[in-house]
Steps between C-alpha positions, in 0.01 A plus 500: 500500500264258333455139589408251229354169611572196290197270466521190717464264203817646345680461832381141527614434143843638591503280809416197289781588258756530780371185668534300176839653426633434850348152520628401158855605569481349849410163345768551234758561774411174669500321165853614421615412850352149494560394140799706391687519829533877537290793614526876484538681830306812404209317339470265796440803720319739265225300334338348811471856630351617167248214521392599853475870408291411194275283714464789744406739220251247368340463842521863616486738203535867574617697795174556682674657797678756284182579308320551830785713632497723192120525499511598867747780417777338704844621405692192390786706361673478839501120481778321320608152401351220707265732689301554180418129471179380665552234770378216275761590237769508766404143590498396133843659452642313800347170381645559152847564641475191721388291201792620289760451769347167605505369144865599468587325828319182400664493158845572640467224762351239266720568197840579655 
């Protein structure tokens, strides 16, 4: 099994793309809610989370823990799902979910 590392500048570029995409649609969601009087449920939850995940990828490119695990000959094949994520990415994932759900709650309270 070979492991190919993606350069950190490419990962940061991807993070910037997702951050701009998520932020743009997040602003668009608020724009439609304020000026047009409606909002989309899925976009109100999805794009704040995409923004946070993009910001996380911009700040923390790469999976240093996994690279260190593989270099140290640790068997990560027994790990699955959330156990594969480093602790910092678990925190980023939780913050992203909270941001998405919080944005939905705020929009549903303000614009109902």
